[in-house]
Amino acid sequence: MARYKREEVKIQAWENHERRKAELEMKKIEMKAEQMKARAQEKLASKLATARRVAEEKRAVAEATLNEGAARTSEKADYIRRTGHLPSSFFSFRIPSLCG
């Protein structure tokens, strides 16, 4: 019976040791997973910030283009009002010839 008890204690000690090893390994894996998750979140946040910045730049360019067009149109309208004539650049498109 004493031999059985000694064997039982050894088995219990081995089991506890293996459990602690497994728990430590599990903690390591969890920490590594958390680090990977944090890196992935940072990467995505960076991508979102870049996309936001590029979108703002594109909006600024589009607004500048719109303002340029509006300014040109306003200048032509002022010219027409002042002179009563259409500027020569007003009809800058080609009229297809009817002959031919």
PDB file of C-alpha atoms in Angstrom:
ATOM      1  CA  MET A   1       0.000   0.000   0.000  1.00  0.00           C
ATOM      2  CA  ALA A   2       2.840   2.399   0.836  1.00  0.00           C
ATOM      3  CA  ARG A   3       4.370   1.690  -2.544  1.00  0.00           C
ATOM      4  CA  TYR A   4       1.070   2.604  -4.210  1.00  0.00           C
ATOM      5  CA  LYS A   5       0.959   5.883  -2.249  1.00  0.00           C
ATOM      6  CA  ARG A   6       4.524   6.779  -3.298  1.00  0.00           C
ATOM      7  CA  GLU A   7       3.632   6.008  -6.901  1.00  0.00           C
ATOM      8  CA  GLU A   8       0.446   8.112  -6.604  1.00  0.00           C
ATOM      9  CA  VAL A   9       2.454  11.079  -5.226  1.00  0.00           C
ATOM     10  CA  LYS A  10       4.946  10.816  -8.102  1.00  0.00           C
ATOM     11  CA  ILE A  11       2.130  10.677 -10.633  1.00  0.00           C
ATOM     12  CA  GLN A  12       0.416  13.666  -9.017  1.00  0.00           C
ATOM     13  CA  ALA A  13       3.681  15.653  -9.028  1.00  0.00           C
ATOM     14  CA  TRP A  14       4.271  14.811 -12.692  1.00  0.00           C
ATOM     15  CA  GLU A  15       0.685  15.786 -13.563  1.00  0.00           C
ATOM     16  CA  ASN A  16       1.044  19.127 -11.726  1.00  0.00           C
ATOM     17  CA  HIS A  17       4.340  19.808 -13.471  1.00  0.00           C
ATOM     18  CA  GLU A  18       2.842  19.052 -16.899  1.00  0.00           C
ATOM     19  CA  ARG A  19      -0.204  21.211 -16.122  1.00  0.00           C
ATOM     20  CA  ARG A  20       2.031  24.158 -15.148  1.00  0.00           C
ATOM     21  CA  LYS A  21       4.087  23.706 -18.321  1.00  0.00           C
ATOM     22  CA  ALA A  22       0.921  23.648 -20.435  1.00  0.00           C
ATOM     23  CA  GLU A  23      -0.484  26.732 -18.676  1.00  0.00           C
ATOM     24  CA  LEU A  24       2.760  28.653 -19.238  1.00  0.00           C
ATOM     25  CA  GLU A  25       2.794  27.676 -22.900  1.00  0.00           C
ATOM     26  CA  MET A  26      -0.856  28.714 -23.214  1.00  0.00           C
ATOM     27  CA  LYS A  27      -0.031  32.125 -21.680  1.00  0.00           C
ATOM     28  CA  LYS A  28       2.856  32.553 -24.124  1.00  0.00           C
ATOM     29  CA  ILE A  29       0.577  31.719 -27.041  1.00  0.00           C
ATOM     30  CA  GLU A  30      -2.110  34.110 -25.781  1.00  0.00           C
ATOM     31  CA  MET A  31       0.429  36.925 -25.415  1.00  0.00           C
ATOM     32  CA  LYS A  32       1.757  36.274 -28.903  1.00  0.00           C
ATOM     33  CA  ALA A  33      -1.800  36.300 -30.273  1.00  0.00           C
ATOM     34  CA  GLU A  34      -2.528  39.594 -28.494  1.00  0.00           C
ATOM     35  CA  GLN A  35       0.643  41.120 -29.938  1.00  0.00           C
ATOM     36  CA  MET A  36      -0.327  39.951 -33.428  1.00  0.00           C
ATOM     37  CA  LYS A  37      -3.814  41.382 -32.962  1.00  0.00           C
ATOM     38  CA  ALA A  38      -2.402  44.718 -31.775  1.00  0.00           C
ATOM     39  CA  ARG A  39      -0.040  44.897 -34.757  1.00  0.00           C
ATOM     40  CA  ALA A  40      -2.879  44.073 -37.149  1.00  0.00           C
ATOM     41  CA  GLN A  41      -5.073  46.764 -35.590  1.00  0.00           C
ATOM     42  CA  GLU A  42      -2.266  49.327 -35.876  1.00  0.00           C
ATOM     43  CA  LYS A  43      -1.733  48.365 -39.506  1.00  0.00           C
ATOM     44  CA  LEU A  44      -5.438  48.742 -40.296  1.00  0.00           C
ATOM     45  CA  ALA A  45      -5.622  52.059 -38.450  1.00  0.00           C
ATOM     46  CA  SER A  46      -2.669  53.268 -40.505  1.00  0.00           C
ATOM     47  CA  LYS A  47      -4.382  52.166 -43.727  1.00  0.00           C
ATOM     48  CA  LEU A  48      -7.552  53.986 -42.703  1.00  0.00           C
ATOM     49  CA  ALA A  49      -5.603  57.148 -41.894  1.00  0.00           C
ATOM     50  CA  THR A  50      -3.842  56.974 -45.257  1.00  0.00           C
ATOM     51  CA  ALA A  51      -7.140  56.465 -47.071  1.00  0.00           C
ATOM     52  CA  ARG A  52      -8.660  59.397 -45.182  1.00  0.00           C
ATOM     53  CA  ARG A  53      -5.693  61.630 -46.075  1.00  0.00           C
ATOM     54  CA  VAL A  54      -5.779  60.638 -49.764  1.00  0.00           C
ATOM     55  CA  ALA A  55      -9.539  61.236 -49.877  1.00  0.00           C
ATOM     56  CA  GLU A  56      -9.053  64.715 -48.398  1.00  0.00           C
ATOM     57  CA  GLU A  57      -6.375  65.486 -50.995  1.00  0.00           C
ATOM     58  CA  LYS A  58      -8.660  64.292 -53.805  1.00  0.00           C
ATOM     59  CA  ARG A  59     -11.527  66.394 -52.438  1.00  0.00           C
ATOM     60  CA  ALA A  60      -9.248  69.433 -52.328  1.00  0.00           C
ATOM     61  CA  VAL A  61      -8.163  68.871 -55.943  1.00  0.00           C
ATOM     62  CA  ALA A  62     -11.779  68.408 -57.069  1.00  0.00           C
ATOM     63  CA  GLU A  63     -12.856  71.565 -55.247  1.00  0.00           C
ATOM     64  CA  ALA A  64      -9.959  73.538 -56.756  1.00  0.00           C
ATOM     65  CA  THR A  65     -10.916  72.315 -60.234  1.00  0.00           C
ATOM     66  CA  LEU A  66     -14.532  73.285 -59.625  1.00  0.00           C
ATOM     67  CA  ASN A  67     -13.498  76.729 -58.385  1.00  0.00           C
ATOM     68  CA  GLU A  68     -11.236  77.236 -61.424  1.00  0.00           C
ATOM     69  CA  GLY A  69     -14.095  76.369 -63.762  1.00  0.00           C
ATOM     70  CA  ALA A  70     -16.453  78.687 -61.913  1.00  0.00           C
ATOM     71  CA  ALA A  71     -13.881  81.506 -62.038  1.00  0.00           C
ATOM     72  CA  ARG A  72     -13.368  81.002 -65.784  1.00  0.00           C
ATOM     73  CA  THR A  73     -17.110  81.020 -66.385  1.00  0.00           C
ATOM     74  CA  SER A  74     -17.472  84.154 -64.281  1.00  0.00           C
ATOM     75  CA  GLU A  75     -14.685  85.874 -66.241  1.00  0.00           C
ATOM     76  CA  LYS A  76     -16.354  84.994 -69.561  1.00  0.00           C
ATOM     77  CA  ALA A  77     -19.705  86.242 -68.279  1.00  0.00           C
ATOM     78  CA  ASP A  78     -18.102  89.513 -67.156  1.00  0.00           C
ATOM     79  CA  TYR A  79     -16.432  89.895 -70.561  1.00  0.00           C
ATOM     80  CA  ILE A  80     -19.728  89.307 -72.356  1.00  0.00           C
ATOM     81  CA  ARG A  81     -21.506  91.800 -70.084  1.00  0.00           C
ATOM     82  CA  ARG A  82     -18.783  94.431 -70.552  1.00  0.00           C
ATOM     83  CA  THR A  83     -18.335  94.124 -74.308  1.00  0.00           C
ATOM     84  CA  GLY A  84     -21.587  92.594 -75.457  1.00  0.00           C
ATOM     85  CA  HIS A  85     -19.556  90.200 -77.626  1.00  0.00           C
ATOM     86  CA  LEU A  86     -18.795  86.509 -77.216  1.00  0.00           C
ATOM     87  CA  PRO A  87     -15.092  85.737 -76.783  1.00  0.00           C
ATOM     88  CA  SER A  88     -13.479  83.832 -79.648  1.00  0.00           C
ATOM     89  CA  SER A  89     -12.581  81.001 -77.276  1.00  0.00           C
ATOM     90  CA  PHE A  90     -16.242  80.598 -76.349  1.00  0.00           C
ATOM     91  CA  PHE A  91     -16.833  78.244 -79.272  1.00  0.00           C
ATOM     92  CA  SER A  92     -13.708  76.157 -78.942  1.00  0.00           C
ATOM     93  CA  PHE A  93     -15.340  72.990 -80.240  1.00  0.00           C
ATOM     94  CA  ARG A  94     -15.391  72.097 -83.930  1.00  0.00           C
ATOM     95  CA  ILE A  95     -18.595  72.181 -85.881  1.00  0.00           C
ATOM     96  CA  PRO A  96     -18.679  69.263 -88.320  1.00  0.00           C
ATOM     97  CA  SER A  97     -18.987  70.418 -91.890  1.00  0.00           C
ATOM     98  CA  LEU A  98     -22.298  69.779 -93.517  1.00  0.00           C
ATOM     99  CA  CYS A  99     -20.638  69.110 -96.858  1.00  0.00           C
ATOM    100  CA  GLY A 100     -19.207  65.943 -97.426  1.00  0.00           C
TER     101      GLY A 100
END
